[in-house]
């Protein structure tokens, strides 16, 4: 029959408890104690209780609803995230104790707004909120809008948002005091192309392999609408088309007739064509434009090298 006993001894003012369990009292074997992480707050608290009031550990009710030893803490609170738990030194002592910020927050800290989805109400709400927040933080620093969006349609052409979603972001951009630098990093289609062209003059950019496209607004699915309602929707789409033509004409410095003519069918533009059409101002050739602008003129090279011009000799 198994038996357990606990013996105590006093050594240098500290109590030591030893537990013996065996099938035979005459063959007692000391239970091994696993190594303890000295930085573990739970084990430190447990050791402190064992040293000062061991009866708290020995006289525990059998029907307690609290998991073992958790009631030793005054207000046991679980950590919010696993990254906040202090890890064992043997596991990873340099692991961060707080979770890193999410990617949109990092971009917003750099005054970058990334539009990477079609312009649906949730995207419009977030973009306008970020624009207002960045202006409130600093009305003089520029705001950067990176665009990779199919506008109010999906890539297969199906309408997912109303044209007013793009107009809402456009109006918010026009109300800001900040310079707005727009950059097309993938696709800028339809209303997204309007946002690209609406950046501050001289600060509208496009990656070398990005695409821009302007097209007429599309009639949303009419479903089981009566004919009169379909006619009303079609009239509204024509009004939105005329508005889009006027705004693109304003920012690309083309005539409304020219814009309306190319918009009769989807008009795709690579970076070079978009620059010629007036949608953008510069093509970002992997940063080479900035590199070339920082290169000194030949006269400055000669002057810094100590070479005198021929006309000065």
mmCIF file of C-alpha atoms in Angstrom:
data_model
loop_
_atom_site.group_PDB
_atom_site.id
_atom_site.type_symbol
_atom_site.label_atom_id
_atom_site.label_comp_id
_atom_site.label_asym_id
_atom_site.label_seq_id
_atom_site.Cartn_x
_atom_site.Cartn_y
_atom_site.Cartn_z
ATOM 1 C CA UNK A 1 0.000 0.000 0.000
ATOM 2 C CA UNK A 2 1.367 3.391 -0.972
ATOM 3 C CA UNK A 3 2.157 5.925 1.717
ATOM 4 C CA UNK A 4 3.337 9.503 1.614
ATOM 5 C CA UNK A 5 5.018 11.552 4.309
ATOM 6 C CA UNK A 6 6.408 15.039 4.561
ATOM 7 C CA UNK A 7 9.349 15.909 6.759
ATOM 8 C CA UNK A 8 10.695 19.314 7.531
ATOM 9 C CA UNK A 9 13.987 20.607 8.825
ATOM 10 C CA UNK A 10 15.398 23.992 9.648
ATOM 11 C CA UNK A 11 18.664 24.890 7.911
ATOM 12 C CA UNK A 12 20.127 28.387 8.223
ATOM 13 C CA UNK A 13 16.793 29.912 9.095
ATOM 14 C CA UNK A 14 14.974 28.403 6.093
ATOM 15 C CA UNK A 15 12.563 25.493 6.053
ATOM 16 C CA UNK A 16 13.140 22.632 3.673
ATOM 17 C CA UNK A 17 10.294 20.266 2.850
ATOM 18 C CA UNK A 18 10.995 16.855 1.457
ATOM 19 C CA UNK A 19 8.252 14.569 0.112
ATOM 20 C CA UNK A 20 8.648 10.788 0.213
ATOM 21 C CA UNK A 21 6.332 8.472 -1.686
ATOM 22 C CA UNK A 22 6.805 4.750 -2.038
ATOM 23 C CA UNK A 23 4.968 1.490 -2.179
ATOM 24 C CA UNK A 24 6.874 0.444 0.949
ATOM 25 C CA UNK A 25 7.816 2.807 3.768
ATOM 26 C CA UNK A 26 11.165 1.094 4.069
ATOM 27 C CA UNK A 27 12.097 1.827 0.428
ATOM 28 C CA UNK A 28 11.552 5.566 0.306
ATOM 29 C CA UNK A 29 12.672 7.344 -2.848
ATOM 30 C CA UNK A 30 13.074 11.126 -3.110
ATOM 31 C CA UNK A 31 11.023 12.642 -5.957
ATOM 32 C CA UNK A 32 13.127 14.491 -8.526
ATOM 33 C CA UNK A 33 12.584 18.265 -8.710
ATOM 34 C CA UNK A 34 12.654 19.803 -12.207
ATOM 35 C CA UNK A 35 14.840 22.853 -12.819
ATOM 36 C CA UNK A 36 13.114 26.151 -11.999
ATOM 37 C CA UNK A 37 13.295 29.264 -14.111
ATOM 38 C CA UNK A 38 14.198 32.017 -11.622
ATOM 39 C CA UNK A 39 12.451 34.644 -13.769
ATOM 40 C CA UNK A 40 9.111 32.859 -13.870
ATOM 41 C CA UNK A 41 6.706 35.023 -11.792
ATOM 42 C CA UNK A 42 4.376 32.110 -10.998
ATOM 43 C CA UNK A 43 7.154 29.865 -9.698
ATOM 44 C CA UNK A 44 8.669 32.732 -7.688
ATOM 45 C CA UNK A 45 5.330 33.341 -6.002
ATOM 46 C CA UNK A 46 4.854 29.617 -5.400
ATOM 47 C CA UNK A 47 8.309 29.293 -3.815
ATOM 48 C CA UNK A 48 7.637 32.309 -1.608
ATOM 49 C CA UNK A 49 4.380 30.816 -0.325
ATOM 50 C CA UNK A 50 6.042 27.453 0.270
ATOM 51 C CA UNK A 51 8.776 29.092 2.338
ATOM 52 C CA UNK A 52 6.553 31.388 4.414
ATOM 53 C CA UNK A 53 3.253 29.525 4.803
ATOM 54 C CA UNK A 54 3.519 25.908 3.615
ATOM 55 C CA UNK A 55 0.117 25.036 5.090
ATOM 56 C CA UNK A 56 -1.445 26.978 2.236
ATOM 57 C CA UNK A 57 -0.136 24.342 -0.150
ATOM 58 C CA UNK A 58 -0.607 21.305 2.083
ATOM 59 C CA UNK A 59 -4.160 21.903 3.286
ATOM 60 C CA UNK A 60 -5.953 22.433 -0.005
ATOM 61 C CA UNK A 61 -9.684 21.604 -0.333
ATOM 62 C CA UNK A 62 -10.368 18.709 -2.629
ATOM 63 C CA UNK A 63 -13.463 20.262 -4.210
ATOM 64 C CA UNK A 64 -11.930 23.608 -5.057
ATOM 65 C CA UNK A 65 -13.162 25.218 -8.297
ATOM 66 C CA UNK A 66 -9.901 27.082 -8.782
ATOM 67 C CA UNK A 67 -7.092 25.346 -10.699
ATOM 68 C CA UNK A 68 -4.207 24.346 -8.419
ATOM 69 C CA UNK A 69 -2.243 27.212 -6.948
ATOM 70 C CA UNK A 70 -3.776 29.961 -9.107
ATOM 71 C CA UNK A 71 -5.643 31.280 -6.071
ATOM 72 C CA UNK A 72 -2.291 32.240 -4.542
ATOM 73 C CA UNK A 73 -2.432 35.418 -6.580
ATOM 74 C CA UNK A 74 -4.601 38.248 -5.331
ATOM 75 C CA UNK A 75 -6.100 38.965 -8.773
ATOM 76 C CA UNK A 76 -5.053 36.310 -11.255
ATOM 77 C CA UNK A 77 -5.082 37.911 -14.735
ATOM 78 C CA UNK A 78 -4.133 36.140 -17.926
ATOM 79 C CA UNK A 79 -1.758 37.875 -20.297
ATOM 80 C CA UNK A 80 -3.407 39.633 -23.239
ATOM 81 C CA UNK A 81 -1.259 37.956 -25.867
ATOM 82 C CA UNK A 82 1.285 35.157 -25.886
ATOM 83 C CA UNK A 83 3.980 37.644 -26.885
ATOM 84 C CA UNK A 84 3.592 39.402 -23.512
ATOM 85 C CA UNK A 85 4.448 36.276 -21.521
ATOM 86 C CA UNK A 86 8.022 36.268 -20.321
ATOM 87 C CA UNK A 87 9.664 33.268 -21.882
ATOM 88 C CA UNK A 88 12.153 30.922 -20.346
ATOM 89 C CA UNK A 89 15.761 31.920 -20.877
ATOM 90 C CA UNK A 90 16.414 28.547 -22.468
ATOM 91 C CA UNK A 91 13.577 29.180 -24.987
ATOM 92 C CA UNK A 92 14.258 32.685 -26.217
ATOM 93 C CA UNK A 93 15.304 35.466 -23.883
ATOM 94 C CA UNK A 94 15.089 38.089 -26.625
ATOM 95 C CA UNK A 95 11.503 37.357 -27.644
ATOM 96 C CA UNK A 96 9.412 40.582 -27.617
ATOM 97 C CA UNK A 97 7.040 40.949 -24.677
ATOM 98 C CA UNK A 98 4.538 43.003 -26.672
ATOM 99 C CA UNK A 99 3.037 42.204 -30.067
ATOM 100 C CA UNK A 100 4.332 44.258 -33.012
ATOM 101 C CA UNK A 101 2.008 46.855 -34.551
ATOM 102 C CA UNK A 102 -0.077 45.837 -37.530
ATOM 103 C CA UNK A 103 1.089 46.762 -41.030
ATOM 104 C CA UNK A 104 -1.551 49.469 -41.732
ATOM 105 C CA UNK A 105 -0.524 51.229 -38.519
ATOM 106 C CA UNK A 106 3.133 51.181 -39.574
ATOM 107 C CA UNK A 107 2.235 52.634 -42.975
ATOM 108 C CA UNK A 108 0.033 55.293 -41.376
ATOM 109 C CA UNK A 109 2.917 56.246 -39.101
ATOM 110 C CA UNK A 110 4.911 56.893 -42.288
ATOM 111 C CA UNK A 111 1.992 58.992 -43.642
ATOM 112 C CA UNK A 112 1.229 56.333 -46.259
ATOM 113 C CA UNK A 113 -2.308 55.317 -47.203
ATOM 114 C CA UNK A 114 -2.451 52.084 -49.174
ATOM 115 C CA UNK A 115 -5.531 51.393 -51.301
ATOM 116 C CA UNK A 116 -5.202 47.748 -52.246
ATOM 117 C CA UNK A 117 -8.848 46.737 -52.665
ATOM 118 C CA UNK A 118 -11.854 47.752 -54.753
ATOM 119 C CA UNK A 119 -13.580 50.906 -53.541
ATOM 120 C CA UNK A 120 -16.305 49.471 -51.352
ATOM 121 C CA UNK A 121 -17.861 51.409 -48.433
ATOM 122 C CA UNK A 122 -15.498 49.929 -45.807
ATOM 123 C CA UNK A 123 -12.430 50.951 -47.840
ATOM 124 C CA UNK A 124 -13.808 54.437 -48.457
ATOM 125 C CA UNK A 125 -14.531 54.927 -44.774
ATOM 126 C CA UNK A 126 -11.010 53.908 -43.761
ATOM 127 C CA UNK A 127 -9.252 56.008 -46.416
ATOM 128 C CA UNK A 128 -11.205 59.170 -45.585
ATOM 129 C CA UNK A 129 -10.595 58.644 -41.868
ATOM 130 C CA UNK A 130 -6.853 58.244 -42.472
ATOM 131 C CA UNK A 131 -6.773 61.383 -44.639
ATOM 132 C CA UNK A 132 -8.442 63.461 -41.930
ATOM 133 C CA UNK A 133 -6.216 61.976 -39.239
ATOM 134 C CA UNK A 134 -2.994 62.720 -41.129
ATOM 135 C CA UNK A 135 -4.060 66.308 -41.777
ATOM 136 C CA UNK A 136 -4.896 66.713 -38.093
ATOM 137 C CA UNK A 137 -1.479 65.340 -37.138
ATOM 138 C CA UNK A 138 0.392 67.714 -39.460
ATOM 139 C CA UNK A 139 -1.233 69.973 -42.048
ATOM 140 C CA UNK A 140 2.101 70.746 -43.729
ATOM 141 C CA UNK A 141 3.672 67.334 -44.268
ATOM 142 C CA UNK A 142 2.720 65.522 -47.505
ATOM 143 C CA UNK A 143 0.438 62.484 -47.587
ATOM 144 C CA UNK A 144 1.337 59.505 -49.767
ATOM 145 C CA UNK A 145 -1.401 57.400 -51.374
ATOM 146 C CA UNK A 146 -0.280 54.106 -52.881
ATOM 147 C CA UNK A 147 -2.896 52.737 -55.279
ATOM 148 C CA UNK A 148 -3.436 49.169 -56.455
ATOM 149 C CA UNK A 149 -7.174 49.060 -56.969
ATOM 150 C CA UNK A 150 -9.717 48.092 -59.599
ATOM 151 C CA UNK A 151 -11.972 50.974 -58.603
ATOM 152 C CA UNK A 152 -15.646 50.257 -58.036
ATOM 153 C CA UNK A 153 -15.471 46.987 -59.992
ATOM 154 C CA UNK A 154 -13.717 43.679 -59.475
ATOM 155 C CA UNK A 155 -11.053 42.412 -61.818
ATOM 156 C CA UNK A 156 -13.722 40.473 -63.730
ATOM 157 C CA UNK A 157 -15.731 43.657 -64.308
ATOM 158 C CA UNK A 158 -18.536 43.017 -61.834
ATOM 159 C CA UNK A 159 -19.677 46.146 -59.984
ATOM 160 C CA UNK A 160 -18.988 45.991 -56.243
ATOM 161 C CA UNK A 161 -19.436 49.633 -55.222
ATOM 162 C CA UNK A 162 -21.176 52.800 -56.270
ATOM 163 C CA UNK A 163 -19.320 55.508 -58.186
ATOM 164 C CA UNK A 164 -19.871 57.805 -55.221
ATOM 165 C CA UNK A 165 -17.273 55.797 -53.271
ATOM 166 C CA UNK A 166 -14.534 57.158 -55.523
ATOM 167 C CA UNK A 167 -16.045 60.653 -55.550
ATOM 168 C CA UNK A 168 -16.111 60.648 -51.729
ATOM 169 C CA UNK A 169 -12.360 59.974 -51.509
ATOM 170 C CA UNK A 170 -11.713 62.508 -54.279
ATOM 171 C CA UNK A 171 -13.650 65.250 -52.442
ATOM 172 C CA UNK A 172 -11.761 64.483 -49.232
ATOM 173 C CA UNK A 173 -8.436 64.791 -51.070
ATOM 174 C CA UNK A 174 -9.462 68.143 -52.527
ATOM 175 C CA UNK A 175 -10.367 69.520 -49.101
ATOM 176 C CA UNK A 176 -6.994 68.781 -47.516
ATOM 177 C CA UNK A 177 -4.312 71.421 -47.053
ATOM 178 C CA UNK A 178 -1.514 68.864 -47.447
ATOM 179 C CA UNK A 179 0.307 67.960 -50.601
ATOM 180 C CA UNK A 180 -0.885 64.552 -51.771
ATOM 181 C CA UNK A 181 1.598 62.310 -53.574
ATOM 182 C CA UNK A 182 -0.108 59.500 -55.492
ATOM 183 C CA UNK A 183 1.725 56.376 -56.633
ATOM 184 C CA UNK A 184 0.306 53.587 -58.816
ATOM 185 C CA UNK A 185 1.984 50.351 -57.743
ATOM 186 C CA UNK A 186 -0.156 47.820 -59.608
ATOM 187 C CA UNK A 187 -3.422 48.803 -61.237
ATOM 188 C CA UNK A 188 -5.405 52.020 -61.147
ATOM 189 C CA UNK A 189 -8.679 51.343 -62.901
ATOM 190 C CA UNK A 190 -11.741 53.539 -63.243
ATOM 191 C CA UNK A 191 -12.265 55.610 -60.110
ATOM 192 C CA UNK A 192 -8.822 54.548 -58.840
ATOM 193 C CA UNK A 193 -7.308 56.176 -61.949
ATOM 194 C CA UNK A 194 -9.153 59.379 -61.044
ATOM 195 C CA UNK A 195 -7.583 59.309 -57.568
ATOM 196 C CA UNK A 196 -4.170 58.752 -59.146
ATOM 197 C CA UNK A 197 -4.559 61.799 -61.388
ATOM 198 C CA UNK A 198 -5.953 63.922 -58.546
ATOM 199 C CA UNK A 199 -2.649 64.096 -56.693
ATOM 200 C CA UNK A 200 -0.680 67.296 -56.385
ATOM 201 C CA UNK A 201 0.644 68.432 -59.756
ATOM 202 C CA UNK A 202 4.201 67.190 -60.195
ATOM 203 C CA UNK A 203 3.752 64.582 -57.425
ATOM 204 C CA UNK A 204 1.869 61.893 -59.346
ATOM 205 C CA UNK A 205 3.954 58.775 -59.912
ATOM 206 C CA UNK A 206 3.683 55.353 -61.466
ATOM 207 C CA UNK A 207 5.793 52.236 -61.239
ATOM 208 C CA UNK A 208 7.306 51.089 -64.550
ATOM 209 C CA UNK A 209 5.046 48.044 -64.918
ATOM 210 C CA UNK A 210 1.867 49.421 -63.370
ATOM 211 C CA UNK A 211 -1.296 49.850 -65.434
ATOM 212 C CA UNK A 212 -3.928 52.563 -65.530
ATOM 213 C CA UNK A 213 -7.304 52.313 -67.190
ATOM 214 C CA UNK A 214 -10.315 54.590 -67.563
ATOM 215 C CA UNK A 215 -13.736 53.334 -68.536
ATOM 216 C CA UNK A 216 -17.378 54.289 -68.371
ATOM 217 C CA UNK A 217 -19.259 53.557 -65.146
ATOM 218 C CA UNK A 218 -21.317 50.392 -65.234
ATOM 219 C CA UNK A 219 -24.950 49.876 -64.338
ATOM 220 C CA UNK A 220 -25.228 47.769 -61.152
ATOM 221 C CA UNK A 221 -27.264 44.588 -61.281
ATOM 222 C CA UNK A 222 -30.909 45.573 -61.669
ATOM 223 C CA UNK A 223 -32.315 42.247 -60.460
ATOM 224 C CA UNK A 224 -36.105 42.264 -60.512
ATOM 225 C CA UNK A 225 -36.459 46.038 -60.699
ATOM 226 C CA UNK A 226 -39.322 47.478 -62.734
ATOM 227 C CA UNK A 227 -38.442 49.172 -66.016
ATOM 228 C CA UNK A 228 -38.954 52.664 -64.597
ATOM 229 C CA UNK A 229 -36.383 52.039 -61.842
ATOM 230 C CA UNK A 230 -33.874 50.666 -64.348
ATOM 231 C CA UNK A 231 -34.256 53.856 -66.394
ATOM 232 C CA UNK A 232 -33.612 55.963 -63.299
ATOM 233 C CA UNK A 233 -30.447 54.004 -62.558
ATOM 234 C CA UNK A 234 -29.245 54.338 -66.131
ATOM 235 C CA UNK A 235 -29.769 58.104 -65.947
ATOM 236 C CA UNK A 236 -27.712 58.261 -62.751
ATOM 237 C CA UNK A 237 -24.896 56.263 -64.379
ATOM 238 C CA UNK A 238 -24.791 58.771 -67.254
ATOM 239 C CA UNK A 239 -24.541 61.642 -64.759
ATOM 240 C CA UNK A 240 -21.657 59.870 -62.998
ATOM 241 C CA UNK A 241 -19.956 59.290 -66.353
ATOM 242 C CA UNK A 242 -20.172 62.996 -67.241
ATOM 243 C CA UNK A 243 -18.788 63.927 -63.816
ATOM 244 C CA UNK A 244 -15.895 61.494 -64.235
ATOM 245 C CA UNK A 245 -15.134 62.935 -67.682
ATOM 246 C CA UNK A 246 -15.030 66.497 -66.305
ATOM 247 C CA UNK A 247 -12.728 65.585 -63.421
ATOM 248 C CA UNK A 248 -10.339 63.573 -65.596
ATOM 249 C CA UNK A 249 -10.292 66.416 -68.116
ATOM 250 C CA UNK A 250 -9.386 68.834 -65.332
ATOM 251 C CA UNK A 251 -6.489 66.797 -63.936
ATOM 252 C CA UNK A 252 -5.081 65.436 -67.206
ATOM 253 C CA UNK A 253 -5.447 68.787 -69.025
ATOM 254 C CA UNK A 254 -7.201 67.098 -71.940
ATOM 255 C CA UNK A 255 -10.449 68.301 -73.463
ATOM 256 C CA UNK A 256 -13.666 66.672 -72.320
ATOM 257 C CA UNK A 257 -14.229 65.465 -75.878
ATOM 258 C CA UNK A 258 -10.879 63.669 -75.865
ATOM 259 C CA UNK A 259 -11.528 62.001 -72.523
ATOM 260 C CA UNK A 260 -15.076 61.004 -73.499
ATOM 261 C CA UNK A 261 -13.802 59.592 -76.791
ATOM 262 C CA UNK A 262 -11.177 57.314 -75.249
ATOM 263 C CA UNK A 263 -13.608 56.237 -72.514
ATOM 264 C CA UNK A 264 -16.090 54.749 -74.954
ATOM 265 C CA UNK A 265 -14.203 51.500 -74.555
ATOM 266 C CA UNK A 266 -11.776 50.529 -71.771
ATOM 267 C CA UNK A 267 -8.634 52.592 -72.334
ATOM 268 C CA UNK A 268 -5.532 50.903 -70.898
ATOM 269 C CA UNK A 269 -2.333 52.849 -70.315
ATOM 270 C CA UNK A 270 1.122 51.713 -69.365
ATOM 271 C CA UNK A 271 3.375 54.094 -67.470
ATOM 272 C CA UNK A 272 4.621 55.868 -70.595
ATOM 273 C CA UNK A 273 1.139 56.290 -72.086
ATOM 274 C CA UNK A 274 -0.262 57.496 -68.763
ATOM 275 C CA UNK A 275 2.450 60.134 -68.577
ATOM 276 C CA UNK A 276 1.712 61.280 -72.129
ATOM 277 C CA UNK A 277 -2.033 61.401 -71.413
ATOM 278 C CA UNK A 278 -1.464 63.497 -68.280
ATOM 279 C CA UNK A 279 -2.536 61.000 -65.625
ATOM 280 C CA UNK A 280 0.904 61.048 -63.968
ATOM 281 C CA UNK A 281 3.982 63.265 -63.991
ATOM 282 C CA UNK A 282 6.855 60.868 -63.443
ATOM 283 C CA UNK A 283 7.719 57.202 -63.796
ATOM 284 C CA UNK A 284 9.583 55.724 -60.848
ATOM 285 C CA UNK A 285 12.368 53.800 -62.534
ATOM 286 C CA UNK A 286 13.348 51.998 -59.330
ATOM 287 C CA UNK A 287 14.528 55.239 -57.762
ATOM 288 C CA UNK A 288 16.862 56.204 -60.618
ATOM 289 C CA UNK A 289 15.172 59.578 -61.092
ATOM 290 C CA UNK A 290 16.118 60.567 -57.566
ATOM 291 C CA UNK A 291 19.626 59.200 -58.063
ATOM 292 C CA UNK A 292 20.070 61.191 -61.263
ATOM 293 C CA UNK A 293 18.720 64.364 -59.661
ATOM 294 C CA UNK A 294 21.333 64.038 -56.924
ATOM 295 C CA UNK A 295 24.199 63.638 -59.424
ATOM 296 C CA UNK A 296 26.330 66.751 -59.699
ATOM 297 C CA UNK A 297 26.627 68.575 -62.983
ATOM 298 C CA UNK A 298 29.841 68.062 -65.055
ATOM 299 C CA UNK A 299 31.036 71.578 -64.153
ATOM 300 C CA UNK A 300 30.699 70.760 -60.453
ATOM 301 C CA UNK A 301 32.635 67.530 -60.930
ATOM 302 C CA UNK A 302 35.494 69.469 -62.569
ATOM 303 C CA UNK A 303 35.405 72.139 -59.880
ATOM 304 C CA UNK A 304 35.497 69.588 -57.033
ATOM 305 C CA UNK A 305 38.344 67.748 -58.792
ATOM 306 C CA UNK A 306 40.370 70.938 -59.109
ATOM 307 C CA UNK A 307 40.171 71.043 -62.904
ATOM 308 C CA UNK A 308 39.928 74.527 -64.379
ATOM 309 C CA UNK A 309 37.723 75.262 -67.333
ATOM 310 C CA UNK A 310 39.449 75.969 -70.684
ATOM 311 C CA UNK A 311 37.994 79.468 -70.928
ATOM 312 C CA UNK A 312 39.482 80.317 -67.536
ATOM 313 C CA UNK A 313 43.032 79.458 -68.666
#
